[in-house]
Amino acid sequence: MTKTAAAAVLTATPSAPGLDDVIAAETRLSHVDGQAGELIIAGHRLADLAASSFEEVLALLWRDFLPEPMDAAAIRIALGKARQKAFDLMQPLLPGLRGLSPVEALRLLLSALPDDARAPHAVLAVASVPVFTAAITRHAKGLAPVPPDASRGHSEDFLRMLRNEQSAPDKVRALDTYLVTVSDHGLNASTFTARVIASTKAGMFSSVVGGLCALKGPLHGGAPGPVLDMLDAIGSERNILPWLEEALARGERLMGFGHRIYRVRDPRADVLKGAVAALQDGSGRIAFAARVEAEALRLLKEKKPLRPLETNVEFYTALVLEAVGFPRDSFTNVFAAGRMAGWTAHVLEQEQTGRLIRPQSRYIGVMPD
């Protein structure tokens, strides 16, 4: 092919930088409607799943993919056993966590899980993240890891391993709601990464480690902590309006507002706002945050009338995770604990297709003579 002909072919091929609006997979797992502000997970609207347990949502996501179907009760038992296995696998690796950030430590521990592990891969992947996250958090404080209790529910045991004490039911319920809310969300960057790796038949753990690496990036999984930083910087109720006005005047982004997909209010924000409202809060933090949200929305509509900027999931994620006891630097790991449900389901779904994901690129360099 001549240089001119090759250039013509490349020019004629449609391009979509960022893959915006490109359909790269068919899935039964979730659907995101950014215009309507709707999230459907395995055939159910998120609002209808808000009262479900994490185990119940796992049963929905995995129902077409496991060798033997499991209901929520069976998944609870299997997760309990798998948490114990993950704890045993983790023990000799803890000294290697020194100097790593929480998400880097989680990446190291997940990488140690063999792709040929005997336990059902999806179950072990989901069970491992709370065990590893709790141990990483405690290790950073010089505290020994707390062994899992297989008789407890997944969220309940997550908090018990973190704090070495029984958590109040409202906190367990709030964490469960959070894990459900972030369990799956279309073909986001981390899920797409996991599916690409799965398409090579690399294996479950290789795929979800890739998903975690994508989630690590600040444009994907790193926003909840800065919401709390913003609330801390505002400090007091009388400072809300001047602080927000000055931030907008400087062209700064208000953390917890706006979304790449949603052009109306993020439905996950409403679900988590309900979870936050159910928490017992004697500090006044939640009420303060609600006033910040209301004032921020008013100012954004006033100053950016042509750009829809509504509350997103990160705003109330920050409040939920802070209230139940997670330090800010662990928020991405807790996000991974919930999203692991979707990653594993997408890996299993992709493996069923047997199709290697191999898109084309457009060459814009110099052509040889």
Coordinates of C-alpha atoms in Angstrom, one line a residue:
M1 CA 0.0 0.0 0.0
T2 CA 1.3 3.4 -0.9
K3 CA 1.8 6.2 1.7
T4 CA -1.1 8.1 0.3
A5 CA -3.4 5.0 0.3
A6 CA -2.4 4.1 3.9
A7 CA -3.1 7.6 5.1
A8 CA -6.5 7.6 3.4
V9 CA -7.5 4.4 5.1
L10 CA -6.4 5.7 8.5
T11 CA -8.3 8.9 7.9
A12 CA -11.5 7.1 6.9
T13 CA -11.6 5.0 10.1
P14 CA -13.8 6.5 12.7
S15 CA -12.0 7.5 16.0
A16 CA -13.4 8.0 19.5
P17 CA -10.7 9.2 21.9
G18 CA -11.5 8.1 25.4
L19 CA -13.9 5.5 23.8
D20 CA -16.8 7.8 24.5
D21 CA -20.1 6.2 23.4
V22 CA -18.3 3.2 21.9
I23 CA -20.1 -0.1 22.7
A24 CA -17.2 -2.5 23.7
A25 CA -19.2 -5.2 25.4
E26 CA -22.7 -6.7 25.9
T27 CA -23.6 -7.3 29.5
R28 CA -26.4 -8.5 31.7
L29 CA -24.8 -6.9 34.8
S30 CA -25.6 -3.2 34.9
H31 CA -26.9 -0.3 32.9
V32 CA -26.1 3.4 33.5
D33 CA -28.5 6.0 32.1
G34 CA -26.8 9.3 32.6
Q35 CA -29.6 11.4 31.2
A36 CA -32.3 9.9 33.4
G37 CA -30.1 9.5 36.4
E38 CA -30.7 5.8 36.7
L39 CA -28.6 2.8 37.6
I40 CA -29.8 -0.7 37.0
I41 CA -27.9 -3.7 38.5
A42 CA -28.8 -7.2 37.3
G43 CA -32.3 -6.1 36.3
H44 CA -33.1 -4.1 39.4
R45 CA -33.0 -0.3 40.0
L46 CA -30.5 0.7 42.6
A47 CA -33.1 2.3 44.7
D48 CA -34.9 -1.1 44.9
L49 CA -31.7 -2.8 46.0
A50 CA -30.8 -0.3 48.7
A51 CA -32.2 -2.4 51.5
S52 CA -30.6 -5.6 50.2
S53 CA -27.5 -7.2 51.7
F54 CA -24.2 -7.3 49.8
E55 CA -24.6 -11.1 49.7
E56 CA -28.0 -10.7 48.0
V57 CA -26.5 -8.5 45.3
L58 CA -23.6 -10.9 44.8
A59 CA -26.2 -13.6 44.2
L60 CA -27.8 -11.5 41.5
L61 CA -24.5 -10.6 39.8
W62 CA -23.1 -14.1 39.9
R63 CA -26.3 -16.1 39.2
D64 CA -25.5 -16.9 35.5
F65 CA -21.8 -17.6 35.9
L66 CA -20.9 -19.9 38.9
P67 CA -20.5 -23.6 38.3
E68 CA -23.2 -24.2 40.9
P69 CA -25.7 -21.4 41.6
M70 CA -25.6 -20.0 45.1
D71 CA -28.2 -18.0 46.9
A72 CA -27.4 -15.2 49.4
A73 CA -27.3 -17.6 52.4
A74 CA -24.8 -19.9 50.6
I75 CA -22.7 -16.9 49.5
R76 CA -22.5 -15.7 53.1
I77 CA -21.2 -19.1 54.2
A78 CA -18.7 -19.3 51.3
L79 CA -17.4 -15.8 51.9
G80 CA -16.9 -16.6 55.6
K81 CA -14.7 -19.6 54.7
A82 CA -12.9 -17.6 52.0
R83 CA -12.1 -14.8 54.4
Q84 CA -10.4 -17.3 56.7
K85 CA -8.4 -18.6 53.7
A86 CA -7.4 -15.1 52.7
F87 CA -6.2 -14.3 56.2
D88 CA -4.0 -17.4 56.2
L89 CA -2.5 -16.5 52.8
M90 CA -1.8 -12.9 54.0
Q91 CA 0.1 -13.6 57.2
P92 CA 3.6 -14.2 55.8
L93 CA 3.2 -11.2 53.4
L94 CA 2.5 -8.5 56.0
P95 CA 6.2 -7.5 56.6
G96 CA 6.4 -6.6 52.9
L97 CA 3.8 -3.8 53.3
R98 CA 6.2 -1.4 54.9
G99 CA 6.4 1.9 53.0
L100 CA 3.5 1.2 50.7
S101 CA 0.3 3.2 50.5
P102 CA -2.9 1.4 51.4
V103 CA -3.9 0.8 47.8
E104 CA -0.4 -0.3 46.9
A105 CA -0.4 -2.7 49.8
L106 CA -3.8 -4.1 48.7
R107 CA -2.3 -4.5 45.2
L108 CA 0.6 -6.5 46.6
L109 CA -1.6 -8.8 48.6
L110 CA -4.1 -9.4 45.8
S111 CA -1.2 -10.2 43.5
A112 CA -0.3 -13.1 45.8
L113 CA -3.5 -14.9 45.1
P114 CA -2.9 -17.6 42.5
D115 CA -5.0 -17.7 39.4
D116 CA -5.4 -21.5 39.9
A117 CA -6.6 -21.2 43.6
R118 CA -8.9 -24.0 44.5
A119 CA -11.7 -21.9 46.2
P120 CA -14.2 -20.4 43.7
H121 CA -12.2 -17.6 42.3
A122 CA -14.9 -14.9 42.5
V123 CA -15.7 -15.8 46.1
L124 CA -12.0 -15.6 47.2
A125 CA -11.5 -12.3 45.4
V126 CA -14.5 -10.7 47.1
A127 CA -13.6 -12.2 50.5
S128 CA -10.0 -11.1 50.4
V129 CA -10.4 -7.3 50.1
P130 CA -12.0 -6.7 53.5
V131 CA -9.5 -9.0 55.2
F132 CA -6.6 -7.3 53.5
T133 CA -7.9 -3.8 53.9
A134 CA -8.5 -4.2 57.6
A135 CA -5.1 -5.7 58.1
I136 CA -3.4 -3.0 56.1
T137 CA -5.1 -0.3 58.1
R138 CA -4.1 -1.9 61.4
H139 CA -0.6 -2.7 60.3
A140 CA 0.0 1.0 59.5
K141 CA -0.9 1.7 63.2
G142 CA 1.4 -1.1 64.5
L143 CA -1.6 -3.3 65.4
A144 CA -1.9 -7.0 64.7
P145 CA -4.5 -8.1 62.2
V146 CA -7.8 -9.4 63.5
P147 CA -8.7 -12.9 62.3
P148 CA -12.1 -13.1 60.5
D149 CA -15.2 -14.7 62.0
A150 CA -16.8 -16.9 59.4
S151 CA -20.1 -16.9 61.2
R152 CA -20.7 -13.2 60.6
G153 CA -22.0 -11.3 57.6
H154 CA -19.5 -9.8 55.2
S155 CA -19.9 -6.1 56.2
E156 CA -20.2 -6.9 59.9
D157 CA -17.0 -8.9 59.8
F158 CA -15.2 -6.2 57.8
L159 CA -15.8 -3.6 60.5
R160 CA -15.0 -6.1 63.3
M161 CA -11.6 -6.9 61.6
L162 CA -11.0 -3.2 61.2
R163 CA -11.7 -2.1 64.8
N164 CA -11.5 -5.4 66.8
E165 CA -14.9 -4.8 68.3
Q166 CA -18.6 -5.2 67.4
S167 CA -19.9 -2.3 65.5
A168 CA -23.4 -0.8 66.0
P169 CA -26.1 -2.1 63.6
D170 CA -26.6 1.3 62.0
K171 CA -22.9 1.3 60.9
V172 CA -23.0 -2.3 59.6
R173 CA -26.1 -1.4 57.6
A174 CA -24.5 1.8 56.3
L175 CA -21.4 -0.1 55.1
D176 CA -23.6 -2.8 53.5
T177 CA -25.5 -0.2 51.6
Y178 CA -22.3 1.4 50.4
L179 CA -20.9 -1.9 49.1
V180 CA -24.2 -2.6 47.3
T181 CA -24.3 0.9 45.9
V182 CA -20.8 0.7 44.3
S183 CA -21.0 -3.0 43.4
D184 CA -21.2 -2.3 39.6
H185 CA -21.5 0.7 37.4
G186 CA -21.3 -0.1 33.7
L187 CA -18.1 -0.3 31.7
N188 CA -16.1 2.2 33.8
A189 CA -12.3 2.3 33.5
S190 CA -11.5 -0.4 36.1
T191 CA -14.2 -2.8 34.9
F192 CA -13.1 -2.4 31.3
T193 CA -9.5 -3.0 32.4
A194 CA -10.6 -6.2 34.2
R195 CA -12.5 -7.4 31.1
V196 CA -9.6 -6.7 28.7
I197 CA -7.3 -8.8 30.9
A198 CA -9.9 -11.5 31.3
S199 CA -10.3 -11.7 27.5
T200 CA -6.7 -12.9 27.3
K201 CA -7.6 -15.8 29.7
A202 CA -5.0 -14.5 32.2
G203 CA -7.2 -15.5 35.1
M204 CA -9.5 -14.0 37.7
F205 CA -6.9 -12.6 40.1
S206 CA -4.7 -11.1 37.3
S207 CA -7.9 -9.5 36.0
V208 CA -9.1 -7.9 39.2
V209 CA -5.5 -6.7 40.1
G210 CA -5.6 -4.8 36.8
G211 CA -9.0 -3.4 37.8
L212 CA -7.6 -2.2 41.1
C213 CA -4.6 -0.6 39.3
A214 CA -7.1 1.4 37.2
L215 CA -9.2 2.3 40.3
K216 CA -6.0 3.7 41.9
G217 CA -5.9 6.6 39.5
P218 CA -7.3 9.8 41.0
L219 CA -9.6 10.3 38.0
H220 CA -11.5 7.1 38.9
G221 CA -11.3 6.1 42.6
G222 CA -9.6 8.8 44.5
A223 CA -12.3 11.5 45.1
P224 CA -14.0 10.7 48.5
G225 CA -11.1 11.7 50.7
P226 CA -10.9 15.3 49.2
V227 CA -14.6 15.8 50.1
L228 CA -13.7 15.5 53.7
D229 CA -10.7 17.8 53.1
M230 CA -13.1 20.4 51.7
L231 CA -15.4 20.1 54.7
D232 CA -12.5 20.5 57.0
A233 CA -11.2 23.5 55.1
I234 CA -14.7 25.2 55.3
G235 CA -14.7 24.5 59.1
S236 CA -17.8 26.3 60.3
E237 CA -21.3 27.1 59.1
R238 CA -20.6 30.8 58.8
N239 CA -17.7 30.1 56.5
I240 CA -19.7 27.9 54.1
L241 CA -20.8 30.6 51.7
P242 CA -17.6 32.7 51.5
W243 CA -15.4 29.6 51.2
L244 CA -17.5 28.1 48.3
E245 CA -17.7 31.5 46.5
E246 CA -13.9 32.0 46.8
A247 CA -13.2 28.5 45.5
L248 CA -15.5 28.9 42.5
A249 CA -13.9 32.4 41.8
R250 CA -10.5 30.7 41.6
G251 CA -11.9 28.2 39.2
E252 CA -11.5 25.3 41.6
R253 CA -13.7 22.2 41.4
L254 CA -16.0 21.6 44.4
M255 CA -15.4 18.0 45.5
G256 CA -18.4 15.7 45.4
F257 CA -20.2 17.5 42.6
G258 CA -20.5 16.7 38.9
H259 CA -20.0 13.4 37.0
R260 CA -18.6 12.2 33.7
I261 CA -21.8 10.3 32.9
Y262 CA -24.7 11.7 34.9
R263 CA -26.2 14.9 33.7
V264 CA -28.7 14.9 36.6
R265 CA -28.3 13.8 40.2
D266 CA -26.2 10.6 40.7
P267 CA -28.8 8.0 41.9
R268 CA -26.1 6.5 44.1
A269 CA -25.9 9.8 46.0
D270 CA -29.5 9.5 47.0
V271 CA -29.1 6.0 48.2
L272 CA -26.1 6.9 50.3
K273 CA -27.8 10.1 51.6
G274 CA -30.4 7.8 53.0
A275 CA -27.8 5.6 54.6
V276 CA -26.1 8.6 56.2
A277 CA -29.4 9.9 57.5
A278 CA -29.9 6.6 59.3
L279 CA -26.6 6.9 61.2
Q280 CA -26.4 8.1 64.8
D281 CA -24.3 11.2 64.6
G282 CA -23.5 13.2 67.7
S283 CA -20.8 15.2 66.1
G284 CA -23.0 17.4 63.8
R285 CA -20.7 16.5 60.9
I286 CA -23.5 15.0 58.8
A287 CA -25.8 18.0 59.3
F288 CA -23.0 20.4 58.5
A289 CA -22.3 18.5 55.3
A290 CA -25.9 18.7 54.3
R291 CA -25.8 22.5 54.6
V292 CA -22.6 22.6 52.5
E293 CA -24.3 20.5 49.8
A294 CA -27.3 22.7 49.7
E295 CA -25.3 25.9 49.4
A296 CA -22.9 24.3 46.8
L297 CA -25.8 23.2 44.6
R298 CA -27.4 26.7 44.8
L299 CA -24.1 28.4 43.8
L300 CA -23.3 26.0 41.0
K301 CA -26.7 26.5 39.4
E302 CA -26.3 30.3 39.8
K303 CA -22.7 30.5 38.5
K304 CA -22.7 27.6 36.0
P305 CA -26.3 27.6 34.6
L306 CA -25.3 25.9 31.4
R307 CA -23.4 23.0 33.0
P308 CA -25.3 20.5 35.1
L309 CA -23.4 19.8 38.3
E310 CA -25.2 17.7 40.8
T311 CA -24.1 15.8 43.9
N312 CA -22.3 12.7 43.0
V313 CA -21.6 9.4 44.9
E314 CA -18.3 10.6 46.3
F315 CA -19.9 13.3 48.5
Y316 CA -21.9 10.9 50.6
T317 CA -19.4 8.1 50.3
A318 CA -17.0 10.2 52.2
L319 CA -19.5 10.7 55.0
V320 CA -20.5 7.1 55.2
L321 CA -16.9 5.7 55.3
E322 CA -15.8 8.3 57.8
A323 CA -18.8 7.6 60.1
V324 CA -18.3 3.9 60.1
G325 CA -14.6 4.2 61.0
F326 CA -12.4 4.0 57.9
P327 CA -9.4 6.4 57.7
R328 CA -9.3 8.5 54.5
D329 CA -6.3 6.8 53.0
S330 CA -8.3 3.5 53.0
F331 CA -11.3 4.8 51.0
T332 CA -10.1 3.5 47.6
N333 CA -9.6 0.1 49.2
V334 CA -13.2 0.1 50.6
F335 CA -14.4 1.2 47.1
A336 CA -12.6 -1.9 45.7
A337 CA -14.3 -4.1 48.3
G338 CA -17.6 -3.2 46.8
R339 CA -16.6 -3.0 43.2
M340 CA -15.0 -6.4 43.4
A341 CA -18.5 -7.8 43.1
G342 CA -18.8 -6.2 39.6
W343 CA -15.2 -6.9 38.6
T344 CA -15.6 -10.6 39.3
A345 CA -19.0 -10.8 37.5
H346 CA -17.6 -9.0 34.5
V347 CA -14.6 -11.3 34.4
L348 CA -16.8 -14.4 34.5
E349 CA -19.1 -12.9 31.8
Q350 CA -16.1 -12.0 29.6
E351 CA -14.6 -15.5 29.9
Q352 CA -17.9 -16.9 28.6
T353 CA -17.5 -15.0 25.4
G354 CA -14.1 -16.4 24.6
R355 CA -13.4 -13.3 22.6
L356 CA -10.1 -11.3 22.9
I357 CA -10.7 -7.6 23.2
R358 CA -8.4 -6.0 20.5
P359 CA -9.4 -2.5 19.4
Q360 CA -7.5 -0.6 16.7
S361 CA -5.6 2.6 17.0
R362 CA -5.1 5.4 14.6
Y363 CA -1.5 6.1 13.7
I364 CA -0.7 9.8 13.4
G365 CA 3.1 9.5 13.0
V366 CA 5.2 9.9 9.9
M367 CA 4.7 7.3 7.2
P368 CA 7.8 5.9 5.5
D369 CA 8.4 6.6 1.8

